Amino acid sequence: MNIYLIIAGTLSAIVAVLHLGCIYFGAHWYRFFGAGEGMAILADKGSIQPTIITSFIIVVLSLWSLYAFSAAGVIAKLPFIRVALSLITFIYLARGVLGLFLIKSPMGRTPEFWVWSSIICLIFGIIHLIGLRQQWANL
């Protein structure tokens, strides 16, 4: 078992649960986690749009968690594990780096959102990268 990929899978699962909390607790959570005032207003109005968007994110993060756990040896091996985990790692790292360029032009979010979410994504990406490198021969 690979501890870095176990941590990576756990982190993605935690973020998926936090997104589920946004659906359950509504506008206050969307605001707190930086989804933007537009999403918060839609949630306040009872629109289904924030729920659909957030549900999609939950599904993606849950799949990412499963792939990390699979690569770690915690669950059965999933198909296309090398490609999937490589893409997941790339997406986390790219999101972390690219988000830093949006601090001065936050597109409906706060600069603090882009700083913190970018740092988080970079950390997640680095943890994935370390685990992936360690486990590559076994995948």
PDB file of C-alpha atoms in Angstrom:
ATOM      1  CA  MET A   1       0.000   0.000   0.000  1.00  0.00           C
ATOM      2  CA  ASN A   2       1.159   3.467  -0.903  1.00  0.00           C
ATOM      3  CA  ILE A   3       0.613   6.012   1.871  1.00  0.00           C
ATOM      4  CA  TYR A   4       0.807   9.020  -0.468  1.00  0.00           C
ATOM      5  CA  LEU A   5      -1.966   7.669  -2.683  1.00  0.00           C
ATOM      6  CA  ILE A   6      -4.039   6.765   0.375  1.00  0.00           C
ATOM      7  CA  ILE A   7      -3.669  10.365   1.554  1.00  0.00           C
ATOM      8  CA  ALA A   8      -4.485  11.607  -1.965  1.00  0.00           C
ATOM      9  CA  GLY A   9      -7.636   9.501  -2.117  1.00  0.00           C
ATOM     10  CA  THR A  10      -8.683  10.642   1.335  1.00  0.00           C
ATOM     11  CA  LEU A  11      -8.167  14.312   0.443  1.00  0.00           C
ATOM     12  CA  SER A  12     -10.277  14.012  -2.709  1.00  0.00           C
ATOM     13  CA  ALA A  13     -12.980  12.212  -0.709  1.00  0.00           C
ATOM     14  CA  ILE A  14     -12.984  14.948   1.945  1.00  0.00           C
ATOM     15  CA  VAL A  15     -13.383  17.637  -0.696  1.00  0.00           C
ATOM     16  CA  ALA A  16     -16.231  15.649  -2.281  1.00  0.00           C
ATOM     17  CA  VAL A  17     -17.985  15.543   1.104  1.00  0.00           C
ATOM     18  CA  LEU A  18     -17.453  19.293   1.553  1.00  0.00           C
ATOM     19  CA  HIS A  19     -19.108  19.851  -1.822  1.00  0.00           C
ATOM     20  CA  LEU A  20     -21.986  17.680  -0.665  1.00  0.00           C
ATOM     21  CA  GLY A  21     -22.220  20.001   2.339  1.00  0.00           C
ATOM     22  CA  CYS A  22     -22.651  22.933  -0.048  1.00  0.00           C
ATOM     23  CA  ILE A  23     -25.699  21.256  -1.552  1.00  0.00           C
ATOM     24  CA  TYR A  24     -27.116  20.401   1.867  1.00  0.00           C
ATOM     25  CA  PHE A  25     -26.357  23.642   3.724  1.00  0.00           C
ATOM     26  CA  GLY A  26     -26.903  25.957   0.761  1.00  0.00           C
ATOM     27  CA  ALA A  27     -25.873  29.512   0.022  1.00  0.00           C
ATOM     28  CA  HIS A  28     -23.884  30.066   3.220  1.00  0.00           C
ATOM     29  CA  TRP A  29     -21.572  27.184   2.357  1.00  0.00           C
ATOM     30  CA  TYR A  30     -21.273  28.228  -1.289  1.00  0.00           C
ATOM     31  CA  ARG A  31     -20.179  31.672  -0.088  1.00  0.00           C
ATOM     32  CA  PHE A  32     -17.823  30.349   2.586  1.00  0.00           C
ATOM     33  CA  PHE A  33     -16.030  28.025   0.166  1.00  0.00           C
ATOM     34  CA  GLY A  34     -15.783  30.706  -2.517  1.00  0.00           C
ATOM     35  CA  ALA A  35     -18.136  29.362  -5.179  1.00  0.00           C
ATOM     36  CA  GLY A  36     -19.062  32.924  -6.016  1.00  0.00           C
ATOM     37  CA  GLU A  37     -21.997  35.131  -5.205  1.00  0.00           C
ATOM     38  CA  GLY A  38     -23.830  33.986  -8.320  1.00  0.00           C
ATOM     39  CA  MET A  39     -23.943  30.366  -7.117  1.00  0.00           C
ATOM     40  CA  ALA A  40     -24.952  31.494  -3.636  1.00  0.00           C
ATOM     41  CA  ILE A  41     -27.802  33.619  -4.984  1.00  0.00           C
ATOM     42  CA  LEU A  42     -29.017  30.755  -7.174  1.00  0.00           C
ATOM     43  CA  ALA A  43     -28.940  28.441  -4.150  1.00  0.00           C
ATOM     44  CA  ASP A  44     -30.866  31.026  -2.096  1.00  0.00           C
ATOM     45  CA  LYS A  45     -33.507  31.198  -4.818  1.00  0.00           C
ATOM     46  CA  GLY A  46     -33.899  27.414  -4.843  1.00  0.00           C
ATOM     47  CA  SER A  47     -32.424  26.966  -8.317  1.00  0.00           C
ATOM     48  CA  ILE A  48     -31.385  23.425  -9.268  1.00  0.00           C
ATOM     49  CA  GLN A  49     -28.322  24.722 -11.159  1.00  0.00           C
ATOM     50  CA  PRO A  50     -25.921  24.844  -8.157  1.00  0.00           C
ATOM     51  CA  THR A  51     -26.995  21.336  -7.172  1.00  0.00           C
ATOM     52  CA  ILE A  52     -26.353  19.979 -10.675  1.00  0.00           C
ATOM     53  CA  ILE A  53     -22.947  21.649 -10.988  1.00  0.00           C
ATOM     54  CA  THR A  54     -21.886  20.645  -7.488  1.00  0.00           C
ATOM     55  CA  SER A  55     -23.144  17.075  -7.977  1.00  0.00           C
ATOM     56  CA  PHE A  56     -20.970  16.769 -11.075  1.00  0.00           C
ATOM     57  CA  ILE A  57     -17.953  17.945  -9.058  1.00  0.00           C
ATOM     58  CA  ILE A  58     -18.792  15.415  -6.318  1.00  0.00           C
ATOM     59  CA  VAL A  59     -18.897  12.571  -8.840  1.00  0.00           C
ATOM     60  CA  VAL A  60     -15.568  13.612 -10.383  1.00  0.00           C
ATOM     61  CA  LEU A  61     -13.836  13.971  -7.007  1.00  0.00           C
ATOM     62  CA  SER A  62     -15.255  10.631  -5.851  1.00  0.00           C
ATOM     63  CA  LEU A  63     -13.894   8.913  -8.967  1.00  0.00           C
ATOM     64  CA  TRP A  64     -10.536  10.552  -8.395  1.00  0.00           C
ATOM     65  CA  SER A  65     -10.578   9.268  -4.835  1.00  0.00           C
ATOM     66  CA  LEU A  66     -11.366   5.741  -6.028  1.00  0.00           C
ATOM     67  CA  TYR A  67      -8.525   5.842  -8.556  1.00  0.00           C
ATOM     68  CA  ALA A  68      -6.046   6.953  -5.894  1.00  0.00           C
ATOM     69  CA  PHE A  69      -7.232   4.186  -3.546  1.00  0.00           C
ATOM     70  CA  SER A  70      -7.018   1.676  -6.388  1.00  0.00           C
ATOM     71  CA  ALA A  71      -3.455   2.702  -7.273  1.00  0.00           C
ATOM     72  CA  ALA A  72      -2.538   2.549  -3.587  1.00  0.00           C
ATOM     73  CA  GLY A  73      -3.714  -1.057  -3.425  1.00  0.00           C
ATOM     74  CA  VAL A  74      -6.601  -0.357  -1.040  1.00  0.00           C
ATOM     75  CA  ILE A  75      -9.299  -1.438  -3.512  1.00  0.00           C
ATOM     76  CA  ALA A  76      -9.294  -3.512  -6.701  1.00  0.00           C
ATOM     77  CA  LYS A  77      -7.390  -2.214  -9.695  1.00  0.00           C
ATOM     78  CA  LEU A  78      -9.519   0.059 -11.872  1.00  0.00           C
ATOM     79  CA  PRO A  79      -9.172   0.234 -15.667  1.00  0.00           C
ATOM     80  CA  PHE A  80      -6.786   2.708 -17.276  1.00  0.00           C
ATOM     81  CA  ILE A  81      -5.220   3.382 -13.876  1.00  0.00           C
ATOM     82  CA  ARG A  82      -1.951   4.848 -15.196  1.00  0.00           C
ATOM     83  CA  VAL A  83      -3.669   7.205 -17.618  1.00  0.00           C
ATOM     84  CA  ALA A  84      -6.385   8.192 -15.150  1.00  0.00           C
ATOM     85  CA  LEU A  85      -4.023   8.885 -12.267  1.00  0.00           C
ATOM     86  CA  SER A  86      -1.626  10.766 -14.545  1.00  0.00           C
ATOM     87  CA  LEU A  87      -4.500  12.981 -15.723  1.00  0.00           C
ATOM     88  CA  ILE A  88      -5.779  13.515 -12.182  1.00  0.00           C
ATOM     89  CA  THR A  89      -2.303  14.523 -11.038  1.00  0.00           C
ATOM     90  CA  PHE A  90      -1.885  16.849 -14.024  1.00  0.00           C
ATOM     91  CA  ILE A  91      -5.288  18.471 -13.441  1.00  0.00           C
ATOM     92  CA  TYR A  92      -4.572  19.148  -9.763  1.00  0.00           C
ATOM     93  CA  LEU A  93      -1.148  20.614 -10.569  1.00  0.00           C
ATOM     94  CA  ALA A  94      -2.397  22.662 -13.536  1.00  0.00           C
ATOM     95  CA  ARG A  95      -5.357  24.005 -11.541  1.00  0.00           C
ATOM     96  CA  GLY A  96      -2.990  24.957  -8.750  1.00  0.00           C
ATOM     97  CA  VAL A  97      -0.661  26.870 -11.040  1.00  0.00           C
ATOM     98  CA  LEU A  98      -3.275  28.427 -13.337  1.00  0.00           C
ATOM     99  CA  GLY A  99      -5.417  29.558 -10.418  1.00  0.00           C
ATOM    100  CA  LEU A 100      -2.582  31.768  -9.215  1.00  0.00           C
ATOM    101  CA  PHE A 101      -2.888  33.778 -12.441  1.00  0.00           C
ATOM    102  CA  LEU A 102      -6.520  34.591 -11.616  1.00  0.00           C
ATOM    103  CA  ILE A 103      -5.801  36.398  -8.354  1.00  0.00           C
ATOM    104  CA  LYS A 104      -5.829  39.842 -10.014  1.00  0.00           C
ATOM    105  CA  SER A 105      -8.825  38.988 -12.211  1.00  0.00           C
ATOM    106  CA  PRO A 106     -10.908  36.755  -9.925  1.00  0.00           C
ATOM    107  CA  MET A 107     -13.937  36.223 -12.246  1.00  0.00           C
ATOM    108  CA  GLY A 108     -16.651  36.522  -9.619  1.00  0.00           C
ATOM    109  CA  ARG A 109     -14.618  35.021  -6.814  1.00  0.00           C
ATOM    110  CA  THR A 110     -12.324  36.604  -4.280  1.00  0.00           C
ATOM    111  CA  PRO A 111      -8.559  36.762  -4.712  1.00  0.00           C
ATOM    112  CA  GLU A 112      -8.327  34.800  -1.440  1.00  0.00           C
ATOM    113  CA  PHE A 113     -10.343  31.981  -3.032  1.00  0.00           C
ATOM    114  CA  TRP A 114      -7.817  31.685  -5.840  1.00  0.00           C
ATOM    115  CA  VAL A 115      -4.842  31.786  -3.467  1.00  0.00           C
ATOM    116  CA  TRP A 116      -6.167  29.153  -1.070  1.00  0.00           C
ATOM    117  CA  SER A 117      -7.719  26.868  -3.657  1.00  0.00           C
ATOM    118  CA  SER A 118      -4.537  27.017  -5.740  1.00  0.00           C
ATOM    119  CA  ILE A 119      -2.362  26.140  -2.757  1.00  0.00           C
ATOM    120  CA  ILE A 120      -4.694  23.254  -1.902  1.00  0.00           C
ATOM    121  CA  CYS A 121      -4.689  21.961  -5.481  1.00  0.00           C
ATOM    122  CA  LEU A 122      -0.889  22.205  -5.674  1.00  0.00           C
ATOM    123  CA  ILE A 123      -0.535  20.227  -2.440  1.00  0.00           C
ATOM    124  CA  PHE A 124      -3.006  17.599  -3.687  1.00  0.00           C
ATOM    125  CA  GLY A 125      -1.150  17.412  -7.010  1.00  0.00           C
ATOM    126  CA  ILE A 126       2.247  17.021  -5.360  1.00  0.00           C
ATOM    127  CA  ILE A 127       0.945  14.250  -3.088  1.00  0.00           C
ATOM    128  CA  HIS A 128      -0.548  12.492  -6.116  1.00  0.00           C
ATOM    129  CA  LEU A 129       2.706  12.926  -8.050  1.00  0.00           C
ATOM    130  CA  ILE A 130       4.848  11.456  -5.278  1.00  0.00           C
ATOM    131  CA  GLY A 131       2.503   8.493  -4.864  1.00  0.00           C
ATOM    132  CA  LEU A 132       2.231   7.948  -8.604  1.00  0.00           C
ATOM    133  CA  ARG A 133       6.007   7.957  -9.057  1.00  0.00           C
ATOM    134  CA  GLN A 134       6.438   5.485  -6.211  1.00  0.00           C
ATOM    135  CA  GLN A 135       3.706   3.180  -7.482  1.00  0.00           C
ATOM    136  CA  TRP A 136       4.230   3.493 -11.254  1.00  0.00           C
ATOM    137  CA  ALA A 137       5.912   0.107 -11.753  1.00  0.00           C
ATOM    138  CA  ASN A 138       3.076  -1.639  -9.915  1.00  0.00           C
ATOM    139  CA  LEU A 139       0.267  -0.104 -11.974  1.00  0.00           C
TER     140      LEU A 139
END
